[in-house]
Amino acid sequence: MDPAVTTRAQVVVVGGGPVGMLVAAELGHHGVSTVVLETNPETVDQPKAGTLHARTVQGLARRGHLRAQPAAGDGLSRRNADAFHFAGLPGLVITAPGTEPAPIYGRSQADLERDFEARARTRGVTVLRSHTVTDLVQGPDAVQVTAQGPDGVRQFTAEYVVGADGARSSVRDLLGFASETHPATVSALLGLVRLTDPYRVPSGWNRTPHGWTIAGVNPYGHSRFFTIDFRGPHPDRHAPLTLAELRSEAERILGHPVPMTDPVFFSKFNDFSRVVCDYRKGRVFLAGDAAHVHFPVGGQGLNLGLQDALNLSWKLAHTLAGTAGKDLLDTYAAERRPVARRVVDNTRAQLALMRPDPGLDPLRDLVSELLGVEGANAHLGNMISAQDTVYPARTSDGSPWEGHFLPNLPLTTADGPTDVIRLLLDGRPVLLLLGADEQAHRKQAESWSHLLRVVRAESDRQLPWDAVLVRPDGYVAWASDGGPLAGTLREWFGEP
Ligand SMILES: Cc1cc2nc3c(=O)[nH]c(=O)nc-3n(C[C@H](O)[C@H](O)[C@H](O)COP(=O)(O)OP(=O)(O)OC[C@H]3O[C@@H](n4cnc5c(N)ncnc54)[C@H](O)[C@@H]3O)c2cc1C
């Protein structure tokens, strides 16, 4: 490949893990010319994330990425709850409104990545695997990206770059993004192995005075087996893990022989945590693990990244189409960074509660007791599932609903039954008109009608407003109990 030839795109996504591929699929949907540069020649099947939490499920369903949607008008009285844990303590129940998909959706990270990649390719995105980004130079109007591909060095020019290149992000390092970090205090081992005496290994989350084992015991095949040692971080985290090491750690914690064979995957990790101080430097954004990492307790890391992707991509698409308000792209960091900090804090709190020191038993008992209190349980469930996410308001005279996620409402339109999930499938902001003042709202929105989906509908719910403007990611931008609609539209989508 002649290095003098430059490939142009509106957006280059560095890293085609699940987060990068979702950004690409969303940008492709909006017709943004996008190139993904990914080191791996194909998706790597590693036992990492397998849990999508409620807010991710709800966001992905609204963008058509999950088939987990309830039927229109379905489930009004359905109890929508899944059992989970907090710091390994049983009793947490994650609930979602009855009109939403089930709060927990199990799907491997690798399968999600494959799905998003397929969708990105179908939507015209160029995915270049076996391409590793080695350099990035920002100019005032564009970013130059250098990648090493199978045929040599290649150059790319993009208006914007999204660094979704994981925990060891080159984009972050090349541009010197500063980070807020907490050092590692524990060491964890993970193996996908055959347990040859499986009935002696406790299934699930198990604490002993010496640490934790977390096992998905499969007596007929490979089991996913974790250990957590609270005596300190690994002396050499990058030295490869061996079967003998995993076995000896399992036996130290459980206090009896844990025979295992046939390892197919090993990993060592710890609780080092990071949130970058800003998610943006000029034309370059970070998303997913490139922007934040933490201990994987509660299964929140991928969820955080996928919600970054859903937040950033429509803002990039509107900016590139010239239909963005001033500073729209800055709302990405303003909205997503506090959410990441809260997740880092909750994982650190959970890990503190997991320390095997018997002196913590009364605290664990107290938290278990609180899990039995409905309000406390709901508080923690909403935190782990990110259903408590509220973005900062942009307007001073806004509705109290501004920044909140609009729950799925069964609706009736002239075309028949529908709901909020379906109305958001085409990726446009939706102006939902439910009351008598319809014409006044239509008139204010007239100048933005080319980018809005304006829908007249009836709802059998008692709602505190008669019109609402929903962003493409499902959050409320405006409701009729706030200031003027035209002001909000100008703020988010610019002068018509
Ligand atoms: C053991 C374990 C269990 C976990 N369980 C959960 C869970 O249950 N739920 C959950 O939500 N999260 C979980 N996580 C966290 C989750 O795996 C990560 O948050 C997720 O992988 C982040 O996705 P990403 O796309 O941001 O980064 P990655 O998946 O790391 O993808 C980054 C991609 O960038 C590519 N890349 C890197 N550098 C370059 C470069 N210079 N040029 C081109 N490409 C590059 C890499 O090859 C990679 O494909 C777990 C993590 C671990 C370790």
Coordinates of C-alpha atoms and ligand atoms in Angstrom, one line a residue:
M1 CA 0.0 0.0 0.0
D2 CA 1.4 3.4 -1.0
P3 CA 1.7 5.4 2.3
A4 CA 1.3 8.6 0.2
V5 CA -2.3 7.6 -0.6
T6 CA -4.7 8.8 2.1
T7 CA -8.1 7.3 2.7
R8 CA -10.7 9.9 3.7
A9 CA -13.7 9.4 6.1
Q10 CA -15.9 11.6 8.2
V11 CA -15.1 9.4 11.2
V12 CA -12.3 6.9 12.0
V13 CA -13.1 4.6 14.8
V14 CA -9.9 3.1 16.4
G15 CA -10.7 -0.3 17.9
G16 CA -13.5 -2.6 16.7
G17 CA -14.4 -4.1 20.1
P18 CA -18.1 -4.1 21.0
V19 CA -18.0 -0.3 21.7
G20 CA -16.2 0.7 18.5
M21 CA -18.5 -1.6 16.4
L22 CA -21.6 -0.1 18.0
V23 CA -20.4 3.5 17.3
A24 CA -19.7 2.4 13.7
A25 CA -23.1 0.7 13.3
E26 CA -24.9 3.8 14.6
L27 CA -22.8 6.2 12.4
G28 CA -23.5 4.0 9.4
H29 CA -27.2 4.2 10.2
H30 CA -27.0 8.0 10.0
G31 CA -25.1 7.8 6.6
V32 CA -21.8 9.0 8.1
S33 CA -18.8 7.7 6.1
T34 CA -16.9 5.7 8.7
V35 CA -13.8 3.5 8.8
V36 CA -13.1 1.1 11.7
L37 CA -9.4 0.2 12.2
E38 CA -9.1 -3.0 14.3
T39 CA -5.9 -4.9 15.2
N40 CA -7.5 -8.4 15.6
P41 CA -8.1 -10.3 12.3
E42 CA -11.4 -11.5 13.7
T43 CA -13.5 -11.3 16.9
V44 CA -11.8 -13.1 19.8
D45 CA -14.1 -15.4 21.8
Q46 CA -12.9 -14.6 25.4
P47 CA -15.1 -15.2 28.5
K48 CA -15.5 -11.5 29.4
A49 CA -18.8 -9.6 29.6
G50 CA -22.0 -11.7 29.3
T51 CA -24.5 -9.4 31.1
L52 CA -26.4 -6.5 29.6
H53 CA -28.1 -4.5 32.3
A54 CA -31.4 -2.8 32.0
R55 CA -30.5 0.7 30.8
T56 CA -28.2 -0.8 28.1
V57 CA -30.9 -3.2 27.0
Q58 CA -33.5 -0.4 26.9
G59 CA -31.1 1.8 24.9
L60 CA -30.1 -0.9 22.4
A61 CA -33.8 -1.9 22.0
R62 CA -34.7 1.7 21.1
R63 CA -32.0 1.6 18.4
G64 CA -33.1 -1.8 17.0
H65 CA -30.0 -3.7 18.2
L66 CA -31.8 -6.2 20.4
R67 CA -34.8 -8.3 19.6
A68 CA -35.7 -8.1 23.3
Q69 CA -38.6 -5.8 22.7
P70 CA -42.0 -6.4 24.3
A71 CA -44.9 -6.3 21.8
A72 CA -46.6 -2.9 21.4
G73 CA -48.9 -2.4 24.4
D74 CA -47.7 -5.6 26.0
G75 CA -46.8 -6.2 29.6
L76 CA -48.6 -3.3 31.3
S77 CA -48.9 -5.3 34.6
R78 CA -46.0 -7.7 34.1
R79 CA -43.5 -7.8 37.0
N80 CA -40.3 -7.2 35.2
A81 CA -37.5 -8.4 37.6
D82 CA -34.3 -10.4 37.5
A83 CA -32.3 -11.6 40.5
F84 CA -28.7 -10.3 40.8
H85 CA -26.2 -9.7 43.6
F86 CA -24.5 -6.8 45.3
A87 CA -20.8 -7.4 46.2
G88 CA -21.5 -11.1 45.9
L89 CA -24.4 -10.9 48.5
P90 CA -27.6 -12.4 47.2
G91 CA -30.9 -10.6 47.3
L92 CA -30.5 -7.8 44.8
V93 CA -33.5 -7.6 42.5
I94 CA -33.2 -5.5 39.3
T95 CA -36.6 -4.4 38.1
A96 CA -37.6 -2.4 35.0
P97 CA -40.9 -0.9 34.0
G98 CA -43.4 -3.6 32.8
T99 CA -43.4 -2.1 29.3
E100 CA -39.6 -2.5 28.9
P101 CA -37.6 -5.7 27.9
A102 CA -36.5 -7.9 30.8
P103 CA -33.8 -6.0 32.8
I104 CA -31.0 -8.5 32.3
Y105 CA -30.1 -9.8 28.9
G106 CA -27.4 -12.5 28.6
R107 CA -25.3 -12.4 25.5
S108 CA -21.6 -12.8 25.1
Q109 CA -19.5 -9.8 24.4
A110 CA -18.0 -11.6 21.3
D111 CA -21.5 -12.2 19.9
L112 CA -22.5 -8.6 20.4
E113 CA -19.3 -7.4 18.7
R114 CA -20.1 -9.7 15.7
D115 CA -23.7 -8.4 15.5
F116 CA -22.6 -4.8 15.6
E117 CA -19.9 -5.4 13.1
A118 CA -22.3 -7.1 10.7
R119 CA -24.8 -4.2 11.1
A120 CA -22.0 -1.6 10.5
R121 CA -20.8 -3.4 7.3
T122 CA -24.4 -3.6 6.0
R123 CA -24.8 0.1 6.6
G124 CA -21.7 0.9 4.4
V125 CA -19.0 1.2 7.1
T126 CA -15.5 0.1 6.0
V127 CA -14.1 -2.3 8.7
L128 CA -10.4 -2.8 8.2
R129 CA -9.2 -5.7 10.5
S130 CA -5.5 -6.5 11.0
H131 CA -4.9 -2.7 11.1
T132 CA -3.2 -1.3 14.2
V133 CA -3.2 2.5 14.7
T134 CA 0.3 3.7 15.5
D135 CA 0.1 7.5 15.2
L136 CA -2.4 10.3 15.3
V137 CA -1.9 14.0 14.5
Q138 CA -4.6 16.6 15.0
G139 CA -5.0 19.6 12.8
P140 CA -7.6 22.4 13.1
D141 CA -9.9 20.7 10.5
A142 CA -9.0 17.1 10.5
V143 CA -7.1 14.3 12.2
Q144 CA -4.4 12.2 10.4
V145 CA -4.3 8.6 11.5
T146 CA -1.5 6.2 10.7
A147 CA -2.1 2.5 10.8
Q148 CA 0.0 -0.6 10.2
G149 CA -2.0 -3.0 8.0
P150 CA -1.1 -6.3 6.3
D151 CA 0.1 -4.5 3.2
G152 CA 2.2 -1.9 5.1
V153 CA 1.6 1.6 6.5
R154 CA -1.7 3.3 5.6
Q155 CA -2.8 6.9 6.2
F156 CA -6.4 8.1 7.0
T157 CA -7.8 11.5 7.3
A158 CA -11.0 12.1 9.3
E159 CA -13.0 15.0 10.6
Y160 CA -13.4 13.1 13.9
V161 CA -11.8 10.1 15.6
V162 CA -13.3 7.9 18.2
G163 CA -10.8 6.0 20.3
A164 CA -12.6 2.8 21.3
D165 CA -9.3 0.9 21.6
G166 CA -9.8 -0.6 25.1
A167 CA -8.1 -0.3 28.4
R168 CA -4.6 0.1 27.0
S169 CA -5.7 2.7 24.5
S170 CA -3.1 4.0 22.1
V171 CA -5.3 6.9 21.2
R172 CA -5.4 7.9 24.9
D173 CA -1.6 7.6 25.2
L174 CA -0.7 9.2 21.9
L175 CA -2.7 12.3 22.7
G176 CA -1.8 12.4 26.4
F177 CA -5.3 12.3 27.8
A178 CA -4.9 12.8 31.6
S179 CA -6.7 10.3 33.9
E180 CA -7.9 10.0 37.5
T181 CA -6.8 6.6 38.8
H182 CA -6.9 4.4 41.8
P183 CA -4.1 1.8 42.2
A184 CA -4.7 -2.0 42.2
T185 CA -5.3 -3.6 45.7
V186 CA -6.4 -7.1 44.8
S187 CA -5.4 -9.8 42.3
A188 CA -7.9 -11.9 40.3
L189 CA -7.4 -15.0 38.2
L190 CA -9.8 -16.3 35.5
G191 CA -9.7 -19.6 33.7
L192 CA -11.9 -21.5 31.4
V193 CA -11.1 -25.1 32.6
R194 CA -12.5 -28.5 33.1
L195 CA -13.2 -29.1 36.8
T196 CA -12.6 -32.8 37.3
D197 CA -14.3 -33.0 40.7
P198 CA -17.0 -30.4 39.9
Y199 CA -19.4 -31.2 42.8
R200 CA -16.8 -30.1 45.4
V201 CA -16.6 -26.6 43.8
P202 CA -19.2 -24.2 45.1
S203 CA -21.2 -22.7 42.3
G204 CA -21.7 -18.9 42.1
W205 CA -20.2 -16.3 44.5
N206 CA -18.4 -17.9 47.4
R207 CA -16.4 -16.2 50.2
T208 CA -14.0 -18.0 52.5
P209 CA -11.6 -16.4 55.1
H210 CA -8.9 -16.5 52.3
G211 CA -10.7 -14.9 49.4
W212 CA -13.4 -15.5 46.8
T213 CA -14.1 -18.1 44.2
I214 CA -16.7 -17.3 41.5
A215 CA -17.6 -20.4 39.5
G216 CA -20.0 -21.1 36.7
V217 CA -19.7 -24.9 37.3
N218 CA -20.4 -27.0 34.3
P219 CA -19.9 -30.7 35.2
Y220 CA -20.0 -31.7 31.5
G221 CA -17.6 -29.2 29.9
H222 CA -15.6 -26.2 30.6
S223 CA -16.3 -24.1 33.7
R224 CA -15.6 -20.4 34.1
F225 CA -13.6 -20.1 37.3
F226 CA -12.5 -16.9 39.0
T227 CA -10.5 -16.3 42.1
I228 CA -9.9 -13.1 44.0
D229 CA -7.0 -12.6 46.4
F230 CA -7.2 -9.6 48.7
R231 CA -3.6 -9.8 49.9
G232 CA -2.4 -7.4 47.2
P233 CA -2.0 -6.9 43.5
H234 CA -0.1 -9.4 41.3
P235 CA 3.6 -9.0 41.6
D236 CA 3.8 -9.5 37.8
R237 CA 0.4 -9.1 36.2
H238 CA 1.8 -9.6 32.7
A239 CA 3.4 -13.0 33.4
P240 CA 1.2 -15.6 31.8
L241 CA -1.1 -17.5 34.2
T242 CA -0.6 -21.3 34.4
L243 CA -3.0 -24.1 35.3
A244 CA -0.9 -24.9 38.3
E245 CA -1.1 -21.3 39.6
L246 CA -4.9 -21.2 39.2
R247 CA -5.3 -24.5 40.9
S248 CA -3.0 -23.7 43.8
E249 CA -4.9 -20.4 44.3
A250 CA -8.3 -22.2 44.2
E251 CA -7.0 -24.7 46.8
R252 CA -5.6 -21.9 49.0
I253 CA -9.0 -20.2 49.0
L254 CA -11.2 -23.3 49.3
G255 CA -8.9 -25.3 51.5
H256 CA -9.3 -28.6 49.6
P257 CA -8.1 -30.1 46.3
V258 CA -9.6 -28.5 43.2
P259 CA -8.4 -30.7 40.3
M260 CA -8.7 -29.0 36.9
T261 CA -7.5 -29.8 33.3
D262 CA -7.8 -28.7 29.7
P263 CA -7.5 -24.9 30.0
V264 CA -8.8 -23.0 27.0
F265 CA -8.5 -19.4 28.3
F266 CA -6.6 -17.7 31.1
S267 CA -6.5 -14.1 32.3
K268 CA -5.1 -12.1 35.2
F269 CA -6.6 -8.8 36.2
N270 CA -6.9 -6.5 39.2
D271 CA -8.9 -3.5 40.5
F272 CA -6.9 -0.7 39.0
S273 CA -9.4 1.9 38.0
R274 CA -9.3 4.9 35.7
V275 CA -11.6 7.6 34.4
V276 CA -10.0 10.0 31.9
C277 CA -10.3 13.7 33.0
D278 CA -11.9 14.7 29.7
Y279 CA -13.5 12.5 27.1
R280 CA -12.5 14.8 24.3
K281 CA -9.4 16.5 22.9
G282 CA -10.3 18.6 19.9
R283 CA -11.6 16.3 17.3
V284 CA -10.8 13.1 19.2
F285 CA -13.2 11.3 21.6
L286 CA -12.6 8.3 23.9
A287 CA -15.3 5.7 24.5
G288 CA -15.6 2.4 26.4
D289 CA -12.6 1.0 28.3
A290 CA -10.3 3.6 26.6
A291 CA -12.1 6.2 28.8
H292 CA -12.8 4.1 32.0
V293 CA -11.8 0.8 33.6
H294 CA -12.7 -0.7 37.0
F295 CA -13.0 -4.1 38.6
P296 CA -15.6 -6.2 36.8
V297 CA -17.9 -6.7 39.9
G298 CA -21.5 -6.1 38.9
G299 CA -20.8 -6.6 35.2
Q300 CA -21.0 -2.9 34.4
G301 CA -17.9 -2.1 32.2
L302 CA -19.2 -3.1 28.8
N303 CA -22.6 -1.6 29.7
L304 CA -21.0 1.7 30.4
G305 CA -19.1 1.6 27.1
L306 CA -22.2 0.7 25.0
Q307 CA -24.1 3.6 26.6
D308 CA -21.1 5.9 25.7
A309 CA -21.5 4.7 22.1
L310 CA -25.3 5.4 22.0
N311 CA -24.7 8.9 23.5
L312 CA -21.8 10.0 21.2
S313 CA -22.9 8.6 17.9
W314 CA -26.1 10.7 17.2
K315 CA -24.2 13.8 18.4
L316 CA -21.4 13.2 15.9
A317 CA -23.9 12.5 13.1
H318 CA -25.8 15.7 13.8
T319 CA -22.6 17.7 14.0
L320 CA -21.4 16.3 10.7
A321 CA -24.8 17.0 9.1
G322 CA -24.7 20.6 10.2
T323 CA -27.8 20.1 12.4
A324 CA -26.1 20.4 15.9
G325 CA -26.4 23.2 18.4
K326 CA -23.4 24.9 19.7
D327 CA -21.3 22.7 21.9
L328 CA -23.4 19.6 21.3
L329 CA -20.3 17.5 21.2
D330 CA -19.2 18.8 24.6
T331 CA -22.4 17.3 26.2
Y332 CA -20.9 13.9 25.6
A333 CA -18.2 14.2 28.3
A334 CA -20.5 16.3 30.6
E335 CA -23.1 13.5 30.5
R336 CA -21.0 10.4 30.4
R337 CA -18.1 11.1 32.7
P338 CA -20.1 11.5 35.9
V339 CA -21.8 8.1 35.1
A340 CA -18.4 6.4 34.8
R341 CA -17.2 7.9 38.1
R342 CA -20.2 6.6 39.8
V343 CA -19.6 3.1 38.5
V344 CA -16.0 3.2 39.5
D345 CA -17.1 4.3 43.0
N346 CA -19.7 1.5 43.3
T347 CA -17.2 -1.2 42.2
R348 CA -14.7 0.1 44.8
A349 CA -17.5 0.1 47.4
Q350 CA -18.5 -3.5 46.5
L351 CA -14.9 -4.7 46.6
A352 CA -14.4 -3.1 50.1
L353 CA -17.5 -5.1 51.2
M354 CA -16.0 -8.3 49.7
R355 CA -12.8 -8.2 51.8
P356 CA -12.8 -11.5 53.6
D357 CA -11.8 -10.0 56.9
P358 CA -14.3 -11.4 59.5
G359 CA -14.4 -7.9 61.0
L360 CA -16.5 -6.9 58.1
D361 CA -19.2 -9.5 58.8
P362 CA -21.4 -7.1 60.7
L363 CA -21.3 -4.7 57.8
R364 CA -22.2 -7.4 55.3
D365 CA -25.0 -8.5 57.6
L366 CA -26.3 -4.9 57.6
V367 CA -26.1 -4.6 53.8
S368 CA -27.9 -7.9 53.5
E369 CA -30.6 -6.6 55.8
L370 CA -30.9 -3.4 53.7
L371 CA -31.3 -5.6 50.6
G372 CA -34.5 -6.8 52.2
V373 CA -35.8 -3.2 52.3
E374 CA -37.6 -2.5 49.1
G375 CA -36.5 1.1 48.7
A376 CA -32.8 0.3 49.4
N377 CA -32.9 -2.7 47.1
A378 CA -34.4 -0.6 44.3
H379 CA -31.8 2.1 44.9
L380 CA -28.9 -0.4 44.4
G381 CA -30.6 -2.2 41.6
N382 CA -31.1 1.1 39.7
M383 CA -27.5 2.0 40.3
I384 CA -26.1 -1.3 39.0
S385 CA -28.4 -1.3 36.0
A386 CA -27.8 2.4 35.3
Q387 CA -31.5 3.1 35.4
D388 CA -30.7 6.0 37.8
T389 CA -28.8 7.8 35.1
V390 CA -30.0 11.4 34.8
Y391 CA -28.1 13.8 32.5
P392 CA -27.6 17.4 33.6
A393 CA -30.2 19.8 32.3
R394 CA -29.1 22.2 29.6
T395 CA -31.8 24.8 30.1
S396 CA -32.4 26.8 33.3
D397 CA -36.2 26.9 32.9
G398 CA -36.5 23.2 31.8
S399 CA -39.0 20.6 32.7
P400 CA -38.1 18.3 35.7
W401 CA -38.1 15.5 33.2
E402 CA -35.2 17.0 31.2
G403 CA -32.3 14.6 31.2
H404 CA -34.4 11.6 32.4
F405 CA -34.9 8.5 30.3
L406 CA -38.4 8.3 28.9
P407 CA -39.9 4.9 29.9
N408 CA -41.5 2.9 27.1
L409 CA -45.2 4.1 26.8
P410 CA -47.7 2.1 24.9
L411 CA -49.3 4.6 22.5
T412 CA -52.0 4.7 19.9
T413 CA -51.5 6.7 16.7
A414 CA -53.7 7.1 13.6
D415 CA -51.6 4.2 12.1
G416 CA -52.4 1.9 15.1
P417 CA -50.7 0.8 18.3
T418 CA -47.0 1.7 18.8
D419 CA -44.7 2.7 21.7
V420 CA -41.6 4.8 22.5
I421 CA -39.2 1.9 21.6
R422 CA -40.7 1.7 18.1
L423 CA -40.8 5.4 17.5
L424 CA -37.0 5.7 18.2
L425 CA -36.0 2.9 15.9
D426 CA -35.2 5.2 13.0
G427 CA -32.7 7.2 15.1
R428 CA -34.3 10.6 14.9
P429 CA -35.4 12.8 17.8
V430 CA -39.1 12.3 18.4
L431 CA -41.6 15.1 19.3
L432 CA -44.5 13.3 20.8
L433 CA -47.8 15.2 20.9
L434 CA -50.4 13.9 23.3
G435 CA -52.6 16.8 24.2
A436 CA -54.8 19.6 23.0
D437 CA -52.0 22.1 22.5
E438 CA -50.7 20.1 19.5
Q439 CA -50.8 23.0 17.0
A440 CA -48.8 25.4 19.2
H441 CA -46.0 22.8 19.6
R442 CA -46.1 21.9 15.9
K443 CA -45.7 25.6 15.0
Q444 CA -42.7 26.0 17.3
A445 CA -41.0 22.9 15.9
E446 CA -41.8 23.8 12.2
S447 CA -38.3 25.0 11.4
W448 CA -36.8 21.7 12.6
S449 CA -39.4 19.4 11.0
H450 CA -36.7 18.1 8.5
L451 CA -34.9 16.4 11.3
L452 CA -37.6 15.6 13.8
R453 CA -40.1 12.8 13.8
V454 CA -43.3 14.4 14.9
V455 CA -46.0 12.0 16.2
R456 CA -49.5 12.6 17.4
A457 CA -50.5 9.9 19.8
E458 CA -52.9 8.9 22.6
S459 CA -51.8 7.4 25.8
D460 CA -53.9 5.8 28.5
R461 CA -51.4 6.9 31.2
Q462 CA -51.7 10.1 33.3
L463 CA -48.7 12.1 32.2
P464 CA -47.4 15.3 33.8
W465 CA -47.0 16.9 30.3
D466 CA -48.9 16.8 27.0
A467 CA -45.8 17.0 24.7
V468 CA -42.3 15.7 25.0
L469 CA -39.1 15.8 22.9
V470 CA -37.1 12.6 23.1
R471 CA -33.4 12.5 22.0
P472 CA -32.4 9.6 19.7
D473 CA -30.8 7.8 22.7
G474 CA -34.1 7.9 24.6
Y475 CA -33.5 10.7 27.1
V476 CA -35.9 13.7 27.4
A477 CA -34.6 16.9 25.9
W478 CA -37.8 18.9 26.6
A479 CA -41.3 18.5 28.0
S480 CA -44.2 20.9 27.9
D481 CA -44.0 21.6 31.6
G482 CA -40.7 23.4 30.9
G483 CA -39.7 26.5 28.9
P484 CA -40.3 27.1 25.2
L485 CA -39.8 24.2 22.8
A486 CA -38.0 26.3 20.1
G487 CA -35.3 27.4 22.6
T488 CA -34.5 23.7 23.3
L489 CA -34.5 22.7 19.7
R490 CA -32.1 25.6 18.9
E491 CA -29.9 24.5 21.8
W492 CA -29.7 20.8 20.7
F493 CA -30.0 21.1 16.9
G494 CA -28.8 24.6 16.0
E495 CA -30.4 27.4 14.0
P496 CA -32.7 25.9 11.4
Ligands
LIG1 C1 -13.0 -11.0 33.3 C2 -13.9 -9.9 32.8 C3 -15.2 -10.0 33.0 C4 -16.0 -8.9 32.6 N1 -17.4 -9.0 32.7 C5 -18.2 -8.0 32.3 C6 -19.6 -8.1 32.4 O1 -20.2 -9.1 32.9 N2 -20.3 -7.0 32.1 C7 -19.8 -5.9 31.6 O2 -20.5 -4.9 31.2 N3 -18.4 -5.8 31.4 C8 -17.6 -6.8 31.8 N4 -16.3 -6.7 31.6 C9 -15.7 -5.5 31.0 C10 -15.8 -5.6 29.5 O3 -15.2 -6.8 29.0 C11 -15.1 -4.4 28.9 O4 -15.7 -3.2 29.5 C12 -15.3 -4.3 27.4 O5 -14.5 -5.2 26.7 C13 -15.0 -2.9 26.8 O6 -15.2 -2.9 25.4 P1 -14.4 -1.9 24.5 O7 -14.9 -2.1 23.1 O8 -14.4 -0.6 25.1 O9 -12.9 -2.4 24.6 P2 -12.3 -3.8 24.0 O10 -13.3 -4.9 24.1 O11 -11.0 -4.0 24.8 O12 -12.0 -3.6 22.5 C14 -11.0 -2.7 22.1 C15 -10.5 -3.1 20.7 O13 -9.5 -2.2 20.3 C16 -8.5 -2.9 19.6 N5 -7.3 -2.1 19.6 C17 -6.5 -1.8 20.6 N6 -5.5 -1.0 20.3 C18 -5.7 -0.8 18.9 C19 -4.9 0.0 18.0 N7 -3.8 0.7 18.3 N8 -5.4 0.0 16.7 C20 -6.5 -0.7 16.3 N9 -7.2 -1.5 17.2 C21 -6.8 -1.5 18.5 C22 -8.4 -4.2 20.3 O14 -7.9 -5.3 19.5 C23 -9.9 -4.5 20.7 O15 -10.6 -5.3 19.7 C24 -15.4 -7.8 32.0 C25 -14.1 -7.7 31.9 C26 -13.3 -8.7 32.3 C27 -11.8 -8.6 32.2

